[in-house]
Coordinates of C-alpha atoms and ligand atoms in Angstrom, one line a residue:
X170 CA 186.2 74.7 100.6
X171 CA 188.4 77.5 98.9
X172 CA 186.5 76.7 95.4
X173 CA 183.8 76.8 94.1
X174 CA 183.8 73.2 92.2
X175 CA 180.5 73.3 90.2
X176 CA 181.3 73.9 86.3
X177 CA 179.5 77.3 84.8
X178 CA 177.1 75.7 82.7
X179 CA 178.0 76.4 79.0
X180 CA 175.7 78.6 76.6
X181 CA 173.6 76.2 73.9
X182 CA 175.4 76.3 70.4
X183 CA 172.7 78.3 68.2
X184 CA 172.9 77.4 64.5
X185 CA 170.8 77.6 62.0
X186 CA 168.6 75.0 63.0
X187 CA 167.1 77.2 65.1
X188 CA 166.8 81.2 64.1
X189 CA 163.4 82.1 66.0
X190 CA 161.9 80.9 69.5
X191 CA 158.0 81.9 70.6
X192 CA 156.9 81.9 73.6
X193 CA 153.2 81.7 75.6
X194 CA 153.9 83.6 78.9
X195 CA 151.5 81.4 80.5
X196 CA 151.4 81.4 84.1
X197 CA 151.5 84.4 86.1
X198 CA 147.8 84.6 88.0
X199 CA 148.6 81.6 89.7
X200 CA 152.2 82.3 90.0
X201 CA 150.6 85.4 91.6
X202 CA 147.8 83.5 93.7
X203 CA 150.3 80.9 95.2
X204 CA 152.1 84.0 96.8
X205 CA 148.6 85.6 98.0
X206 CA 149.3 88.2 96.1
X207 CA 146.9 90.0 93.3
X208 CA 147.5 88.7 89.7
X209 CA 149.2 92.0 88.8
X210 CA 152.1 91.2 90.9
X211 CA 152.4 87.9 89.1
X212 CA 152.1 89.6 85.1
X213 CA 154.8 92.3 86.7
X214 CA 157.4 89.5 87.5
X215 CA 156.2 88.1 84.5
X216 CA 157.6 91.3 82.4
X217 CA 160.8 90.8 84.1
X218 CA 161.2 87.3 82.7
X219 CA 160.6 88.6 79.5
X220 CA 163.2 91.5 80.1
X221 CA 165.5 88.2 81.0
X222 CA 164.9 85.5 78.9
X223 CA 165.0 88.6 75.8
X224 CA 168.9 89.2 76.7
X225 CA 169.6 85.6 76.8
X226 CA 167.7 84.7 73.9
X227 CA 169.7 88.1 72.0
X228 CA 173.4 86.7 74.1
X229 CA 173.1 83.1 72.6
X230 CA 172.7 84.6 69.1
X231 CA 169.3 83.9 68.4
X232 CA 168.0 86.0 65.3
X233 CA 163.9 86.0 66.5
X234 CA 161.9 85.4 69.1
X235 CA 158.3 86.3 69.8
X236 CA 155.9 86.5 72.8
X237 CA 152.5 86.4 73.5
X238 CA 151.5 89.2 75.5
X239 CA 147.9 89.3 75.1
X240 CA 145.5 88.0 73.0
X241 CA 141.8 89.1 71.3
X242 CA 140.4 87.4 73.7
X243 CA 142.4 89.2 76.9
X244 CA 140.4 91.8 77.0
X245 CA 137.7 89.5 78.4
X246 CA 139.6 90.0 82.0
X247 CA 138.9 92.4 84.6
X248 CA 139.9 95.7 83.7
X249 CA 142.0 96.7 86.4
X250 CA 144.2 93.4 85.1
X251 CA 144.2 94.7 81.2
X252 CA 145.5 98.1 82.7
X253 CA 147.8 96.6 84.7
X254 CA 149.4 94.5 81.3
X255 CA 148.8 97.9 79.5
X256 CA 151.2 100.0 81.9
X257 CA 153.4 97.2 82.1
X258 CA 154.2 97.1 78.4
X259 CA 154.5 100.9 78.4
X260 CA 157.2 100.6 81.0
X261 CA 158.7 98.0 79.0
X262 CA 158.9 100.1 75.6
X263 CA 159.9 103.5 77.4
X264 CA 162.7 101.4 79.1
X265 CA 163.6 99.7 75.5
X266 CA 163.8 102.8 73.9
X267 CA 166.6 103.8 76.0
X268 CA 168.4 100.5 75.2
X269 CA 168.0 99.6 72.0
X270 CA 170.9 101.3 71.0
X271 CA 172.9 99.7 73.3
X272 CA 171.9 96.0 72.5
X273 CA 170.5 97.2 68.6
X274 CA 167.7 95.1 69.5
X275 CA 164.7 95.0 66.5
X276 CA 161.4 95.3 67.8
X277 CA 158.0 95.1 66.2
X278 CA 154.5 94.4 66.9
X279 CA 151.8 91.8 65.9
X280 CA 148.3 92.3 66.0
X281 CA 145.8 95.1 65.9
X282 CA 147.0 98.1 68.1
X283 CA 144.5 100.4 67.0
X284 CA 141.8 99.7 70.9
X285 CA 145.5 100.3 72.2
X286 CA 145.6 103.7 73.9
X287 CA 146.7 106.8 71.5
X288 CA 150.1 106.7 74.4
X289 CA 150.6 103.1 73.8
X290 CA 150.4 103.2 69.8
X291 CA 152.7 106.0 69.3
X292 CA 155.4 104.1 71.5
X293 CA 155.1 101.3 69.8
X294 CA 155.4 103.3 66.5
X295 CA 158.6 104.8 68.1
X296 CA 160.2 101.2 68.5
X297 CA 159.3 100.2 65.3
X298 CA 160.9 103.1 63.5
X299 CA 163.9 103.0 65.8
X300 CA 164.3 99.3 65.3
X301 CA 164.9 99.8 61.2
X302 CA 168.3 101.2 62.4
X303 CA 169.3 97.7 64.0
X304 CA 170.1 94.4 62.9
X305 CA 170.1 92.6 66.1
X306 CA 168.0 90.0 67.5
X307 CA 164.1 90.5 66.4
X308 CA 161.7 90.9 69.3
X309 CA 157.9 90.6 68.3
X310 CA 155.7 91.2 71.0
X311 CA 152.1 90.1 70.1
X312 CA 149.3 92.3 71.4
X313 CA 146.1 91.8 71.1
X314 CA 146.8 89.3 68.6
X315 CA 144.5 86.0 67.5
X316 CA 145.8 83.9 65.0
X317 CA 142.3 83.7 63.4
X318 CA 142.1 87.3 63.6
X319 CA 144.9 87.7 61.9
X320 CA 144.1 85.2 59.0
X321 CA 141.2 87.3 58.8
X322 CA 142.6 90.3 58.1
X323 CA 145.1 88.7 55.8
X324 CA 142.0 86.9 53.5
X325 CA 140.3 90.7 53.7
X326 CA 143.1 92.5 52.7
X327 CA 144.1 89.8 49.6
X328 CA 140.6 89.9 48.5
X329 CA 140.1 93.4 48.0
X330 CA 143.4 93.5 46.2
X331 CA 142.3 91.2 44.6
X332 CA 138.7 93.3 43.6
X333 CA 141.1 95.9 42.8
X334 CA 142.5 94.4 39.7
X335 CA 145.1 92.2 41.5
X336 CA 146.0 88.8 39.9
X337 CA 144.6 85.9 42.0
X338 CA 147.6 83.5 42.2
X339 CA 147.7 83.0 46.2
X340 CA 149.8 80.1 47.2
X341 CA 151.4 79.5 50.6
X342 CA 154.1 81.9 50.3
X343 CA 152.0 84.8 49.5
X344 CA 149.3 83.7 52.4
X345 CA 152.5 84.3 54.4
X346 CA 153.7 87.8 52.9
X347 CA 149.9 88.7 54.1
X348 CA 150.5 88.4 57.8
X349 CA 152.3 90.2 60.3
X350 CA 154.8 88.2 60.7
X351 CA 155.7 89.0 56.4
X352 CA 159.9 88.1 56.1
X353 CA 159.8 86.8 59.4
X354 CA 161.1 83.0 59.8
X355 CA 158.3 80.8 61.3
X356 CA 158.9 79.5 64.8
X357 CA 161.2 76.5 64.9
X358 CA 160.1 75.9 68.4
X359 CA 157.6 77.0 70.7
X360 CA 158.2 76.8 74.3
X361 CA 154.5 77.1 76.7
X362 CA 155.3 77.1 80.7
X363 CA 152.3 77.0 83.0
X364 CA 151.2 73.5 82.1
X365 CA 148.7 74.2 79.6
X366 CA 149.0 71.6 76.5
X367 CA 147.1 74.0 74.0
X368 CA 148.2 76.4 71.3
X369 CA 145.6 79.2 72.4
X370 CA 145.6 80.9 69.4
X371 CA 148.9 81.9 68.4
X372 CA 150.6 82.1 65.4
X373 CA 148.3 79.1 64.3
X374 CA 149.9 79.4 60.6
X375 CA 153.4 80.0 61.4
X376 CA 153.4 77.0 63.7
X377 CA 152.5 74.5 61.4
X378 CA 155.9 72.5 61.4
X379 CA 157.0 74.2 64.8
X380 CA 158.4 72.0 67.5
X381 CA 156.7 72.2 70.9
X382 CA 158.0 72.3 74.3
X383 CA 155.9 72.5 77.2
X384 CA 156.5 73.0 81.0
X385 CA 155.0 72.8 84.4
X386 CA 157.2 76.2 85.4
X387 CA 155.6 79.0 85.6
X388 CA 156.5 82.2 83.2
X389 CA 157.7 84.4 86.0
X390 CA 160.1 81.2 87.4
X391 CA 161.3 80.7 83.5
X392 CA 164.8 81.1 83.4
X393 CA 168.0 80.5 81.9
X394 CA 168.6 76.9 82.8
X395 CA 165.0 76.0 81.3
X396 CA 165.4 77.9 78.2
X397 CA 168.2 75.6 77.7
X398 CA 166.8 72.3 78.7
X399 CA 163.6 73.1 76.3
X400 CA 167.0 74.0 73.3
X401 CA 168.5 70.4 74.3
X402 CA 165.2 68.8 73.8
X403 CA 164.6 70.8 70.4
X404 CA 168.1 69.9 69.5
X405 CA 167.6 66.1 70.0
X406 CA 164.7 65.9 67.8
X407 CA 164.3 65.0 64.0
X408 CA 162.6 67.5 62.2
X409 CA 161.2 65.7 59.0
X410 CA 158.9 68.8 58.1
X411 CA 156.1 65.7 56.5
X412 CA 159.4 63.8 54.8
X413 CA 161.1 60.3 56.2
Ligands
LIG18 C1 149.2 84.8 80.7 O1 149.3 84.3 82.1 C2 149.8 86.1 80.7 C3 149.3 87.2 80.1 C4 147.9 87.2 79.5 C5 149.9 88.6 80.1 C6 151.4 88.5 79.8 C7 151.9 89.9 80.1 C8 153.1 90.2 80.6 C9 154.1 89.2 80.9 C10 153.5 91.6 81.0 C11 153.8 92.5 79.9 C12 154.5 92.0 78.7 C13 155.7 92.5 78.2 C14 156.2 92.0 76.9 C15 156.5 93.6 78.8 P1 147.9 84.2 82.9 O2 147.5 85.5 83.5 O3 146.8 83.6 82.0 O4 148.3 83.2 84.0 P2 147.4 82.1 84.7 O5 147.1 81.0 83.6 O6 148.2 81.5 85.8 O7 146.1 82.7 85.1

């Protein structure tokens, strides 16, 4: 056959039903363990399908999206594992850095990066402050993030505001302005590959009216096509956000 009959599959239309996608790049141990390889290999691939599903997310005209990197409770693994996530996000950021220009990219950071190495922090840092140039898609990478932790820290930092002399008015949109996601859309949907049908944590206020998509595939086999089967299913649903 002289052509190739099969149709290019067409981009999702992105309005502004949906501005922000999150992720839980669940997965990649036994993505990793499947191929008899060590679980390093598997969070390695798994930075590559970040690097991926990033562009597509930024070339369909998303404005947001966030990922889960690693959580409070990550540091619970064997070290040579944390290091090995550590290194990879320091190739990641070194790499962005050089790009950002290019695809004017926004990147920032939620969670507490002060255990983060002194190396680590200040790239981070640089992102940020290169990002405030930009007004391209956001990226939030969440590191060492909780979603507890950081209601926590929000509750902390109101009250001593609020011991301070600060009027005590709180109401939702204020508990919002607390946390690090502050002027940041919430999540309209949430996609979790690896089969897990939990929330693990993450952005537990922020997802309150989320939609949820979850899938058997792995993080490091996510790709294009299943990014746009999990928008299909988001776009087919009602959204009554606790109306009829
Ligand atoms: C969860 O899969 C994955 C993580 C805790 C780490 C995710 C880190 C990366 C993808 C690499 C660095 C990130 C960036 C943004 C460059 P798991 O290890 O729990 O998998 P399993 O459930 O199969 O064990």
């Amino acid at each position: 056959m002289l052509f190739n009959k099969r149709k290019a599959k067409k981009p999702p239309v992105i309005d502004g039903r949906l501005r922000h996608i999150a992720f839980i790049m669940d997965g990649n141990g036994r993505w990793a363990t499947e191929r008899g390889m060590p679980r390093e290999y598997g969070h390695s691939h798994g930075a590559e399908t970040f690097r991926k599903i990033g562009r597509y997310c930024a070339s369909i005209g998303l404005q947001c999206m966030t990922v889960y990197a690693f959580s409070t409770e990550n540091w619970k693994r064997p070290e040579a594992e944390v290091s090995a996530i550590m290194g990879l996000l320091k190739k990641y950021l070194l790499e962005a850095i050089g790009q950002m220009e290019r695809d004017r990219v926004k990147m920032a950071f939620f969670g507490d990066l002060s255990p983060l190495t002194p190396e680590l922090r200040e790239l981070c840092e640089r992102t940020r402050e290169i990002s405030r140039h930009y007004d391209g898609c956001q990226v939030n990478i969440c590191l060492n993030y909780g979603g507890r932790d950081e209601m926590v820290r929000a509750m902390r930092r109101y009250a001593s505001e609020v011991a301070n002399g600060r009027e005590n008015n709180i109401d939702e949109a204020e508990v919002s302005d607390y946390l690090f996601s502050a002027g940041i859309p919430d999540p309209d949907l949430m996609i979790r590959p690896g089969g897990e049908l939990r929330l693990s944590n993450f952005l537990l206020w922020q997802n309150a009216y989320t939609e949820f998509y979850f899938t058997d595939t792995l993080w490091p086999d996510m790709d294009e096509a299943e990014l746009d089967r999990a928008i299909a299913a988001y776009q087919g649903r009602k959204r009554r956000v606790g109306g009829i």
